[in-house]
Amino acid sequence: MTMETTPEPSGSGTAAKIRRAADGISNTLNVIGTIMILGLVILVNADVIGRNAFLAPISGVPEIVSMSIVAIVFLQVSQAFRMGRFTRTDALLDAVARRSKRARNAMEFIYVIAAFVLIWLLFSASVPLFDKSWQRQSYVGTVGDFTFPDWPVKLVILIGCAALLMQLAISGAVALWGIFHPAEDDGAGQ
Amino acid sequence: ETINATVVAGHPPVFRWVRLVPEVFIPSVNKQLEGTEYTFNWDEQYGGSLAKVGDETEAVEEGLAELGVISSVFDPAKLSLQNVSYYTPFVSSDPDIVVETIDKLHDDNPKMLETWLENNLQYLGAPSGIDDYLLMTTFPVNSMEDLEGKKIGAPGPAVNWLEGTGAVGVSGNLTTYYNEIKTGVYDGVIVFATAALPGKLYEVAPYITKVGFGAQYAGSLAANKEWFDSQPEVVQQALLKAGDDFKAAYLADLNKAMVASLKAMEEQGATITEVDDAFRKQWADGMDNVAQTWAAQVDSEGKAGTEILKAYMDAVRAAGGAPVRNWDQE
Amino acid sequence: MTSFEIGLATLGAMMVLVYAGLWVPIALMLCSYVGVWMIKGSPLLAGKLLALAASETISSYFFGVVPLFVLMGFLVSVTGLGRDAYDVANQLFRRVKGGLGVSTVAANAIFAAITGISIASAAVFTRIAVPEMVRHGYTGKFSVGVVAGSSVLGMLIPPSLLLILYGLLTEQSVGDLFLAGVLPGILLAIVFAGGVISMAYFWPSFIGENLSEDTEHDMGSAEMAKKGLPILALILLVLGGIYAGVFTPIEAGAVGCLGAIIIGLFRRTLTLPNFWEVLTDTGLVTASVCFLIIAAQMYSRMLALSGVPHEFGVFVATADIGFWGVIIAYVALLVVMGTILDSSSIMLIMVPLMLPVIQPLGVDLVWFGIVTVIAVEIGLLTPPFGISVFVIKSTLDDDSISLGEIFRGAAPFALMMVVVLLAVLVYPPLTTALIQ
Ligand code: NA
Ligand code: NA
């Protein structure tokens, strides 16, 4: 069950609408991140070709690559969670589920709370870092060659954490529903 | 009373600026505090175990470590003024002059301390200097024409130094220079002798040309400002004095190693040549005035770029340095 | 509680949380947060450590190319290049019992010459090799195990990002380190292949009772050439480009992607939908793996602050256990740390710590680097935190193979790595022979 995605929302209730909106946000971030990967392929190749064929390397490639990878990871992190790509060991959870769906959901609820709290801590501790680089307009690179502000990456970290919090909240709601309606399918929650 | 202090460095202790922390700085503090009621409990986090190179500033600023080996060269935005030497090549090849001048600027000009304070750091005057940057190539360099179309790997700020030479500056990393030269990605690199020797760069780029790029100031030990201010006077004095001890030991060790490294590379078959004054002048004059570009950028950030550029150049000239190009007077 | 005890306690807590089913990155973050809070007495500092690690850990050129190597792997897979190469390998090893397993090892060894990270190898061969092996009667457990096991070749056979990191930490020539990795890498591949064949004879319950020979793919030499040429072209492009100085091993991932795209278009196997699919998949694998590495780095920074590794360093330095005592204690610690940390975090903590202990003993630091990398890479396969195994699980479209089964399948290969590690320990020329 490790890799199972959270069930697709169905129906037209408010909960389902919220869920669809949230998934839409995660999807959008995922697409932006994916396009950035393609951008990296193009950038590095352009640098290699420029350097060898035209003796004109592209300035700042190491800096752009370093910043992009952080952005890519945080843009995709909520989608990765939603698609069940966060690694976990399922042996105990499955054993519990065989005896009691309700207990399984209760465990899941506790885990989601723990994850929510930690990502919230990460989010709130990252706000000052964004604020600082925004206020000071700090940059990477070298004056005269290539410089780029570093606040956009710090902002993406915040966006990624917020999107992950949103997906965690949905998982928490699903687990909570499952505690009280253990007989029904996981797909409930509307 | 025991004072807990974590020292952070992104570089491992194979590098002099880290190695002398346990060898000189810490023993000096400990010794000075003998007989007082204070003792230090040191926690040494080198080599990236707590923060990577370039991330030490934030680790100390945020208080995760009390002290850090801060590489201003890897934090050019936050410690802009400290990077003045990297934007003024061809000024002095003597690490003593460059390092002492910048250290003294910290005493004379409060604006130098301000950049540290803005990052919640207390400057401790334990500078890390870099010995004269050299050009190491796979081909002999006798004239500017030899450089035409050659790809030269260089650390970020030094890419500017290649402008106007006909060579192509590629921003590179010390770790991979050897491989990159060996396979031919680079035809040469800009590097300093004390790093070129252990990296065996002379094997692949045996032509060492002393162009005169100059020695550099690359950073200093610094303490978290709030932590430093909360320490008793005697401890603060001990830390500052240990910074002086570090500087003296560092420069002595660096000069010795620089001479030994060049000698060792020559013995291993490297050819060392020094360019003549005309060549050097031609190179320097061919560059854009990167110092002015830098100063204008730093001024626009509300810091004293132009002022420090002038102060630095004046101090070097006063100390007997002979700049090939007077970057501040154009 | 002293910092040291806190550090040890979080080791236990980490194990419990992971086996209880908490997501691995969350378990690591929880242990780091609580650990730093207790050590430094400040929840504020604990939060700052999390935030700094999140923005700094992967912010480097080295980590930046991770998605490019993964994408290259997926492109090799989706364009049918990998499948064809695998068919050719099958043809070569079909007379051998366990031939498909041997093919997987061989194909991995070749792929290792163009990739700098093991994650990519694990992702690619999960797609290419696992379904084939399962179809031919190999157990799921073995099929994923051999993929996990041989993925470690990716960082031992040059180019290798781990060896570059080691070179930085010790000021050793990366060129020498790359050369030193070649023979141990080949030896490991041979030992893996021998192990697979032995298991086919002596442990059929593990590898599969009724292994069928791959007869439907019987090929003549013309077809073999036709199938083998495209992948050969890609390998020549990447290896040739690296060794002709056109691009660096770091840039090779991007060039390999471009090469695979061109070959895929030429063969008309790459379409817009499947290209977008592999791009998206690359993003998800990258995000989940890098998020794990970030969390592992948080944990590793907490552990460094606790002083547990430092205490060990002091113990080794002062215990008077002699040269072999030091080396064996060091290797054992790397393997233990490998159970819960990622490779680069372990190196960042342990190498600078051990260097002052090791250098006075007159150790050859190139040999020491290969020893370190093999020992650290064993951790890719060991529970509860094994990156190669996680990547396989995350790439696999088959929920019937559990994480635990992948770990069990990989276990014999971890043991074979120990054997090769011992060989490198007792016979250092394996690493130094190729260097002048
Ligand atoms: Na490799
Ligand atoms: Na492991």
PDB file of C-alpha atoms in Angstrom, chain C residues 48-269:
ATOM      1  CA  LYS C  48      16.316  27.145  12.096  1.00  0.00           C
ATOM      2  CA  LEU C  49      18.353  24.000  11.554  1.00  0.00           C
ATOM      3  CA  LEU C  50      15.472  22.483   9.591  1.00  0.00           C
ATOM      4  CA  ALA C  51      15.022  25.619   7.488  1.00  0.00           C
ATOM      5  CA  LEU C  52      18.731  26.053   6.720  1.00  0.00           C
ATOM      6  CA  ALA C  53      19.127  22.397   5.768  1.00  0.00           C
ATOM      7  CA  ALA C  54      16.083  22.654   3.497  1.00  0.00           C
ATOM      8  CA  SER C  55      17.496  25.572   1.548  1.00  0.00           C
ATOM      9  CA  GLU C  56      21.165  24.514   1.542  1.00  0.00           C
ATOM     10  CA  THR C  57      21.491  20.731   1.321  1.00  0.00           C
ATOM     11  CA  ILE C  58      20.800  20.150  -2.341  1.00  0.00           C
ATOM     12  CA  SER C  59      21.630  23.649  -3.544  1.00  0.00           C
ATOM     13  CA  SER C  60      24.697  22.624  -5.527  1.00  0.00           C
ATOM     14  CA  TYR C  61      25.759  21.803  -9.050  1.00  0.00           C
ATOM     15  CA  PHE C  62      26.261  18.185  -7.987  1.00  0.00           C
ATOM     16  CA  PHE C  63      22.696  17.683  -6.777  1.00  0.00           C
ATOM     17  CA  GLY C  64      21.416  19.877  -9.585  1.00  0.00           C
ATOM     18  CA  VAL C  65      22.272  17.243 -12.141  1.00  0.00           C
ATOM     19  CA  VAL C  66      20.416  14.452 -10.299  1.00  0.00           C
ATOM     20  CA  PRO C  67      17.213  14.957 -12.329  1.00  0.00           C
ATOM     21  CA  LEU C  68      19.226  15.014 -15.553  1.00  0.00           C
ATOM     22  CA  PHE C  69      20.803  11.625 -14.881  1.00  0.00           C
ATOM     23  CA  VAL C  70      17.418  10.230 -13.830  1.00  0.00           C
ATOM     24  CA  LEU C  71      15.781  11.673 -16.949  1.00  0.00           C
ATOM     25  CA  MET C  72      18.487  10.191 -19.163  1.00  0.00           C
ATOM     26  CA  GLY C  73      17.774   6.819 -17.559  1.00  0.00           C
ATOM     27  CA  PHE C  74      14.028   7.096 -18.089  1.00  0.00           C
ATOM     28  CA  LEU C  75      14.534   8.184 -21.694  1.00  0.00           C
ATOM     29  CA  VAL C  76      16.766   5.173 -22.303  1.00  0.00           C
ATOM     30  CA  SER C  77      13.936   3.109 -20.918  1.00  0.00           C
ATOM     31  CA  VAL C  78      10.942   4.699 -22.685  1.00  0.00           C
ATOM     32  CA  THR C  79      12.601   4.857 -26.103  1.00  0.00           C
ATOM     33  CA  GLY C  80      13.255   1.130 -26.007  1.00  0.00           C
ATOM     34  CA  LEU C  81      17.019   1.638 -25.987  1.00  0.00           C
ATOM     35  CA  GLY C  82      17.353  -0.074 -22.650  1.00  0.00           C
ATOM     36  CA  ARG C  83      15.118  -2.958 -23.584  1.00  0.00           C
ATOM     37  CA  ASP C  84      17.146  -3.594 -26.729  1.00  0.00           C
ATOM     38  CA  ALA C  85      20.429  -3.441 -24.880  1.00  0.00           C
ATOM     39  CA  TYR C  86      18.998  -5.832 -22.347  1.00  0.00           C
ATOM     40  CA  ASP C  87      17.913  -8.213 -25.102  1.00  0.00           C
ATOM     41  CA  VAL C  88      21.436  -8.227 -26.451  1.00  0.00           C
ATOM     42  CA  ALA C  89      22.846  -8.963 -23.017  1.00  0.00           C
ATOM     43  CA  ASN C  90      20.315 -11.800 -22.664  1.00  0.00           C
ATOM     44  CA  GLN C  91      21.455 -13.297 -25.917  1.00  0.00           C
ATOM     45  CA  LEU C  92      25.025 -13.269 -24.659  1.00  0.00           C
ATOM     46  CA  PHE C  93      24.237 -14.834 -21.295  1.00  0.00           C
ATOM     47  CA  ARG C  94      21.310 -17.083 -22.212  1.00  0.00           C
ATOM     48  CA  ARG C  95      23.229 -20.328 -21.803  1.00  0.00           C
ATOM     49  CA  VAL C  96      24.075 -19.364 -18.256  1.00  0.00           C
ATOM     50  CA  LYS C  97      21.719 -20.423 -15.462  1.00  0.00           C
ATOM     51  CA  GLY C  98      20.351 -17.191 -14.031  1.00  0.00           C
ATOM     52  CA  GLY C  99      21.364 -15.470 -17.270  1.00  0.00           C
ATOM     53  CA  LEU C 100      18.818 -12.664 -17.012  1.00  0.00           C
ATOM     54  CA  GLY C 101      20.187 -11.766 -13.583  1.00  0.00           C
ATOM     55  CA  VAL C 102      23.715 -11.730 -14.997  1.00  0.00           C
ATOM     56  CA  SER C 103      22.496  -9.536 -17.866  1.00  0.00           C
ATOM     57  CA  THR C 104      21.102  -7.060 -15.389  1.00  0.00           C
ATOM     58  CA  VAL C 105      24.457  -6.830 -13.652  1.00  0.00           C
ATOM     59  CA  ALA C 106      26.330  -6.469 -16.933  1.00  0.00           C
ATOM     60  CA  ALA C 107      23.981  -3.824 -18.311  1.00  0.00           C
ATOM     61  CA  ASN C 108      24.284  -1.919 -15.037  1.00  0.00           C
ATOM     62  CA  ALA C 109      28.071  -2.021 -15.195  1.00  0.00           C
ATOM     63  CA  ILE C 110      27.939  -0.476 -18.669  1.00  0.00           C
ATOM     64  CA  PHE C 111      25.376   2.130 -17.656  1.00  0.00           C
ATOM     65  CA  ALA C 112      27.606   2.955 -14.674  1.00  0.00           C
ATOM     66  CA  ALA C 113      30.214   4.256 -17.085  1.00  0.00           C
ATOM     67  CA  ILE C 114      27.876   7.035 -18.188  1.00  0.00           C
ATOM     68  CA  THR C 115      26.042   7.894 -14.964  1.00  0.00           C
ATOM     69  CA  GLY C 116      27.455   9.558 -11.877  1.00  0.00           C
ATOM     70  CA  ILE C 117      24.787   8.471  -9.420  1.00  0.00           C
ATOM     71  CA  SER C 118      23.269   5.183  -8.316  1.00  0.00           C
ATOM     72  CA  ILE C 119      19.733   6.577  -8.162  1.00  0.00           C
ATOM     73  CA  ALA C 120      19.605   6.725 -11.948  1.00  0.00           C
ATOM     74  CA  SER C 121      20.766   3.113 -12.333  1.00  0.00           C
ATOM     75  CA  ALA C 122      18.142   1.921  -9.873  1.00  0.00           C
ATOM     76  CA  ALA C 123      15.367   3.852 -11.613  1.00  0.00           C
ATOM     77  CA  VAL C 124      16.279   2.714 -15.131  1.00  0.00           C
ATOM     78  CA  PHE C 125      16.691  -0.991 -14.483  1.00  0.00           C
ATOM     79  CA  THR C 126      13.561  -1.188 -12.380  1.00  0.00           C
ATOM     80  CA  ARG C 127      11.706  -0.266 -15.567  1.00  0.00           C
ATOM     81  CA  ILE C 128      13.728  -2.402 -17.959  1.00  0.00           C
ATOM     82  CA  ALA C 129      14.840  -5.499 -16.129  1.00  0.00           C
ATOM     83  CA  VAL C 130      12.328  -6.288 -13.402  1.00  0.00           C
ATOM     84  CA  PRO C 131       9.305  -7.079 -15.634  1.00  0.00           C
ATOM     85  CA  GLU C 132      11.436  -9.281 -17.884  1.00  0.00           C
ATOM     86  CA  MET C 133      12.894 -11.271 -15.034  1.00  0.00           C
ATOM     87  CA  VAL C 134       9.513 -11.749 -13.382  1.00  0.00           C
ATOM     88  CA  ARG C 135       8.109 -12.936 -16.724  1.00  0.00           C
ATOM     89  CA  HIS C 136      10.819 -15.561 -16.933  1.00  0.00           C
ATOM     90  CA  GLY C 137      10.172 -17.087 -13.562  1.00  0.00           C
ATOM     91  CA  TYR C 138      12.485 -15.084 -11.340  1.00  0.00           C
ATOM     92  CA  THR C 139      10.961 -14.139  -7.996  1.00  0.00           C
ATOM     93  CA  GLY C 140       9.939 -10.518  -7.558  1.00  0.00           C
ATOM     94  CA  LYS C 141      12.188 -10.336  -4.525  1.00  0.00           C
ATOM     95  CA  PHE C 142      15.275 -11.404  -6.473  1.00  0.00           C
ATOM     96  CA  SER C 143      14.429  -9.284  -9.507  1.00  0.00           C
ATOM     97  CA  VAL C 144      14.325  -6.055  -7.521  1.00  0.00           C
ATOM     98  CA  GLY C 145      17.223  -7.225  -5.352  1.00  0.00           C
ATOM     99  CA  VAL C 146      19.597  -7.650  -8.261  1.00  0.00           C
ATOM    100  CA  VAL C 147      18.599  -4.238  -9.609  1.00  0.00           C
ATOM    101  CA  ALA C 148      19.190  -2.616  -6.211  1.00  0.00           C
ATOM    102  CA  GLY C 149      22.479  -4.453  -5.787  1.00  0.00           C
ATOM    103  CA  SER C 150      23.933  -3.631  -9.160  1.00  0.00           C
ATOM    104  CA  SER C 151      22.814   0.005  -8.958  1.00  0.00           C
ATOM    105  CA  VAL C 152      25.708   0.644  -6.571  1.00  0.00           C
ATOM    106  CA  LEU C 153      28.071   0.148  -9.496  1.00  0.00           C
ATOM    107  CA  GLY C 154      26.912   3.579 -10.696  1.00  0.00           C
ATOM    108  CA  MET C 155      28.981   5.369  -8.056  1.00  0.00           C
ATOM    109  CA  LEU C 156      31.971   3.030  -8.015  1.00  0.00           C
ATOM    110  CA  ILE C 157      32.694   2.860 -11.733  1.00  0.00           C
ATOM    111  CA  PRO C 158      33.619   6.393 -12.880  1.00  0.00           C
ATOM    112  CA  PRO C 159      32.216   8.973 -13.272  1.00  0.00           C
ATOM    113  CA  SER C 160      31.065   9.132  -9.670  1.00  0.00           C
ATOM    114  CA  LEU C 161      29.654  12.069  -7.739  1.00  0.00           C
ATOM    115  CA  LEU C 162      30.588  10.417  -4.424  1.00  0.00           C
ATOM    116  CA  LEU C 163      34.249  10.187  -5.436  1.00  0.00           C
ATOM    117  CA  ILE C 164      34.179  13.856  -6.441  1.00  0.00           C
ATOM    118  CA  LEU C 165      32.810  14.708  -2.984  1.00  0.00           C
ATOM    119  CA  TYR C 166      35.536  12.601  -1.348  1.00  0.00           C
ATOM    120  CA  GLY C 167      38.163  14.362  -3.456  1.00  0.00           C
ATOM    121  CA  LEU C 168      36.919  17.717  -2.170  1.00  0.00           C
ATOM    122  CA  LEU C 169      37.004  16.593   1.451  1.00  0.00           C
ATOM    123  CA  THR C 170      40.516  15.168   1.285  1.00  0.00           C
ATOM    124  CA  GLU C 171      42.252  17.242  -1.413  1.00  0.00           C
ATOM    125  CA  GLN C 172      42.883  14.102  -3.425  1.00  0.00           C
ATOM    126  CA  SER C 173      43.024  14.141  -7.206  1.00  0.00           C
ATOM    127  CA  VAL C 174      39.638  13.176  -8.608  1.00  0.00           C
ATOM    128  CA  GLY C 175      41.415  11.707 -11.632  1.00  0.00           C
ATOM    129  CA  ASP C 176      43.266   9.247  -9.410  1.00  0.00           C
ATOM    130  CA  LEU C 177      40.078   8.416  -7.516  1.00  0.00           C
ATOM    131  CA  PHE C 178      38.211   7.678 -10.747  1.00  0.00           C
ATOM    132  CA  LEU C 179      40.979   5.349 -11.926  1.00  0.00           C
ATOM    133  CA  ALA C 180      41.045   3.674  -8.532  1.00  0.00           C
ATOM    134  CA  GLY C 181      37.345   2.890  -8.757  1.00  0.00           C
ATOM    135  CA  VAL C 182      37.590   0.975 -12.024  1.00  0.00           C
ATOM    136  CA  LEU C 183      38.998  -2.378 -10.861  1.00  0.00           C
ATOM    137  CA  PRO C 184      36.922  -2.638  -7.675  1.00  0.00           C
ATOM    138  CA  GLY C 185      33.868  -1.760  -9.789  1.00  0.00           C
ATOM    139  CA  ILE C 186      34.610  -4.516 -12.285  1.00  0.00           C
ATOM    140  CA  LEU C 187      35.391  -6.941  -9.465  1.00  0.00           C
ATOM    141  CA  LEU C 188      32.079  -6.120  -7.798  1.00  0.00           C
ATOM    142  CA  ALA C 189      30.231  -6.735 -11.065  1.00  0.00           C
ATOM    143  CA  ILE C 190      31.980 -10.117 -11.436  1.00  0.00           C
ATOM    144  CA  VAL C 191      31.202 -11.077  -7.850  1.00  0.00           C
ATOM    145  CA  PHE C 192      27.553 -10.088  -8.364  1.00  0.00           C
ATOM    146  CA  ALA C 193      27.370 -12.155 -11.555  1.00  0.00           C
ATOM    147  CA  GLY C 194      29.020 -15.136  -9.843  1.00  0.00           C
ATOM    148  CA  GLY C 195      26.641 -14.716  -6.924  1.00  0.00           C
ATOM    149  CA  VAL C 196      23.606 -14.729  -9.220  1.00  0.00           C
ATOM    150  CA  ILE C 197      24.759 -17.924 -10.948  1.00  0.00           C
ATOM    151  CA  SER C 198      25.506 -19.607  -7.628  1.00  0.00           C
ATOM    152  CA  MET C 199      22.106 -18.652  -6.297  1.00  0.00           C
ATOM    153  CA  ALA C 200      20.485 -20.063  -9.430  1.00  0.00           C
ATOM    154  CA  TYR C 201      22.084 -23.417  -8.668  1.00  0.00           C
ATOM    155  CA  PHE C 202      22.032 -23.539  -4.896  1.00  0.00           C
ATOM    156  CA  TRP C 203      19.216 -21.253  -3.748  1.00  0.00           C
ATOM    157  CA  PRO C 204      16.386 -21.617  -6.263  1.00  0.00           C
ATOM    158  CA  SER C 205      13.754 -20.766  -3.661  1.00  0.00           C
ATOM    159  CA  PHE C 206      15.230 -17.264  -3.532  1.00  0.00           C
ATOM    160  CA  ILE C 207      15.943 -16.580  -7.168  1.00  0.00           C
ATOM    161  CA  GLY C 208      13.080 -18.611  -8.713  1.00  0.00           C
ATOM    162  CA  GLU C 209      12.352 -22.331  -9.098  1.00  0.00           C
ATOM    163  CA  ASN C 210      11.548 -22.531 -12.813  1.00  0.00           C
ATOM    164  CA  LEU C 211      13.723 -20.076 -14.655  1.00  0.00           C
ATOM    165  CA  SER C 212      12.813 -20.177 -18.313  1.00  0.00           C
ATOM    166  CA  GLU C 213      15.377 -19.524 -20.936  1.00  0.00           C
ATOM    167  CA  ASP C 214      14.685 -16.484 -23.033  1.00  0.00           C
ATOM    168  CA  THR C 215      13.990 -18.288 -26.309  1.00  0.00           C
ATOM    169  CA  GLU C 216      11.504 -15.983 -27.973  1.00  0.00           C
ATOM    170  CA  HIS C 217      14.174 -13.351 -28.337  1.00  0.00           C
ATOM    171  CA  ASP C 218      16.579 -15.595 -30.199  1.00  0.00           C
ATOM    172  CA  MET C 219      18.524 -13.231 -32.402  1.00  0.00           C
ATOM    173  CA  GLY C 220      20.982 -13.498 -35.220  1.00  0.00           C
ATOM    174  CA  SER C 221      24.049 -11.305 -35.227  1.00  0.00           C
ATOM    175  CA  ALA C 222      22.427  -8.808 -37.604  1.00  0.00           C
ATOM    176  CA  GLU C 223      19.526  -8.265 -35.230  1.00  0.00           C
ATOM    177  CA  MET C 224      21.888  -8.083 -32.296  1.00  0.00           C
ATOM    178  CA  ALA C 225      23.826  -5.348 -34.013  1.00  0.00           C
ATOM    179  CA  LYS C 226      20.627  -3.511 -34.884  1.00  0.00           C
ATOM    180  CA  LYS C 227      19.478  -3.646 -31.274  1.00  0.00           C
ATOM    181  CA  GLY C 228      22.858  -2.971 -29.763  1.00  0.00           C
ATOM    182  CA  LEU C 229      23.942  -0.063 -31.937  1.00  0.00           C
ATOM    183  CA  PRO C 230      21.682   2.732 -30.615  1.00  0.00           C
ATOM    184  CA  ILE C 231      22.675   2.225 -26.985  1.00  0.00           C
ATOM    185  CA  LEU C 232      26.268   1.829 -28.092  1.00  0.00           C
ATOM    186  CA  ALA C 233      25.962   5.169 -29.876  1.00  0.00           C
ATOM    187  CA  LEU C 234      24.640   6.807 -26.711  1.00  0.00           C
ATOM    188  CA  ILE C 235      27.435   5.330 -24.612  1.00  0.00           C
ATOM    189  CA  LEU C 236      30.005   6.468 -27.156  1.00  0.00           C
ATOM    190  CA  LEU C 237      28.497   9.943 -27.162  1.00  0.00           C
ATOM    191  CA  VAL C 238      28.614  10.253 -23.389  1.00  0.00           C
ATOM    192  CA  LEU C 239      31.893   8.459 -22.675  1.00  0.00           C
ATOM    193  CA  GLY C 240      33.548   9.886 -25.765  1.00  0.00           C
ATOM    194  CA  GLY C 241      32.405  13.378 -24.873  1.00  0.00           C
ATOM    195  CA  ILE C 242      33.735  13.071 -21.342  1.00  0.00           C
ATOM    196  CA  TYR C 243      37.104  11.664 -22.341  1.00  0.00           C
ATOM    197  CA  ALA C 244      37.537  13.952 -25.330  1.00  0.00           C
ATOM    198  CA  GLY C 245      37.019  16.928 -23.089  1.00  0.00           C
ATOM    199  CA  VAL C 246      33.853  18.178 -24.745  1.00  0.00           C
ATOM    200  CA  PHE C 247      31.931  18.177 -21.477  1.00  0.00           C
ATOM    201  CA  THR C 248      32.411  17.287 -17.818  1.00  0.00           C
ATOM    202  CA  PRO C 249      31.066  14.167 -16.088  1.00  0.00           C
ATOM    203  CA  ILE C 250      28.641  16.499 -14.318  1.00  0.00           C
ATOM    204  CA  GLU C 251      27.329  17.836 -17.619  1.00  0.00           C
ATOM    205  CA  ALA C 252      27.131  14.322 -19.070  1.00  0.00           C
ATOM    206  CA  GLY C 253      23.606  13.820 -17.738  1.00  0.00           C
ATOM    207  CA  ALA C 254      22.236  16.663 -19.840  1.00  0.00           C
ATOM    208  CA  VAL C 255      24.118  15.641 -22.971  1.00  0.00           C
ATOM    209  CA  GLY C 256      22.965  12.043 -22.471  1.00  0.00           C
ATOM    210  CA  CYS C 257      19.361  13.301 -22.285  1.00  0.00           C
ATOM    211  CA  LEU C 258      19.769  15.163 -25.543  1.00  0.00           C
ATOM    212  CA  GLY C 259      21.362  12.112 -27.164  1.00  0.00           C
ATOM    213  CA  ALA C 260      18.575   9.820 -25.973  1.00  0.00           C
ATOM    214  CA  ILE C 261      15.937  12.294 -27.219  1.00  0.00           C
ATOM    215  CA  ILE C 262      17.545  12.432 -30.653  1.00  0.00           C
ATOM    216  CA  ILE C 263      17.851   8.641 -30.896  1.00  0.00           C
ATOM    217  CA  GLY C 264      14.277   8.285 -29.659  1.00  0.00           C
ATOM    218  CA  LEU C 265      12.969  10.707 -32.280  1.00  0.00           C
ATOM    219  CA  PHE C 266      14.991   8.994 -34.962  1.00  0.00           C
ATOM    220  CA  ARG C 267      13.560   5.606 -34.004  1.00  0.00           C
ATOM    221  CA  ARG C 268      10.092   7.152 -33.643  1.00  0.00           C
ATOM    222  CA  THR C 269       9.758   5.663 -30.167  1.00  0.00           C
TER     223      THR C 269
END
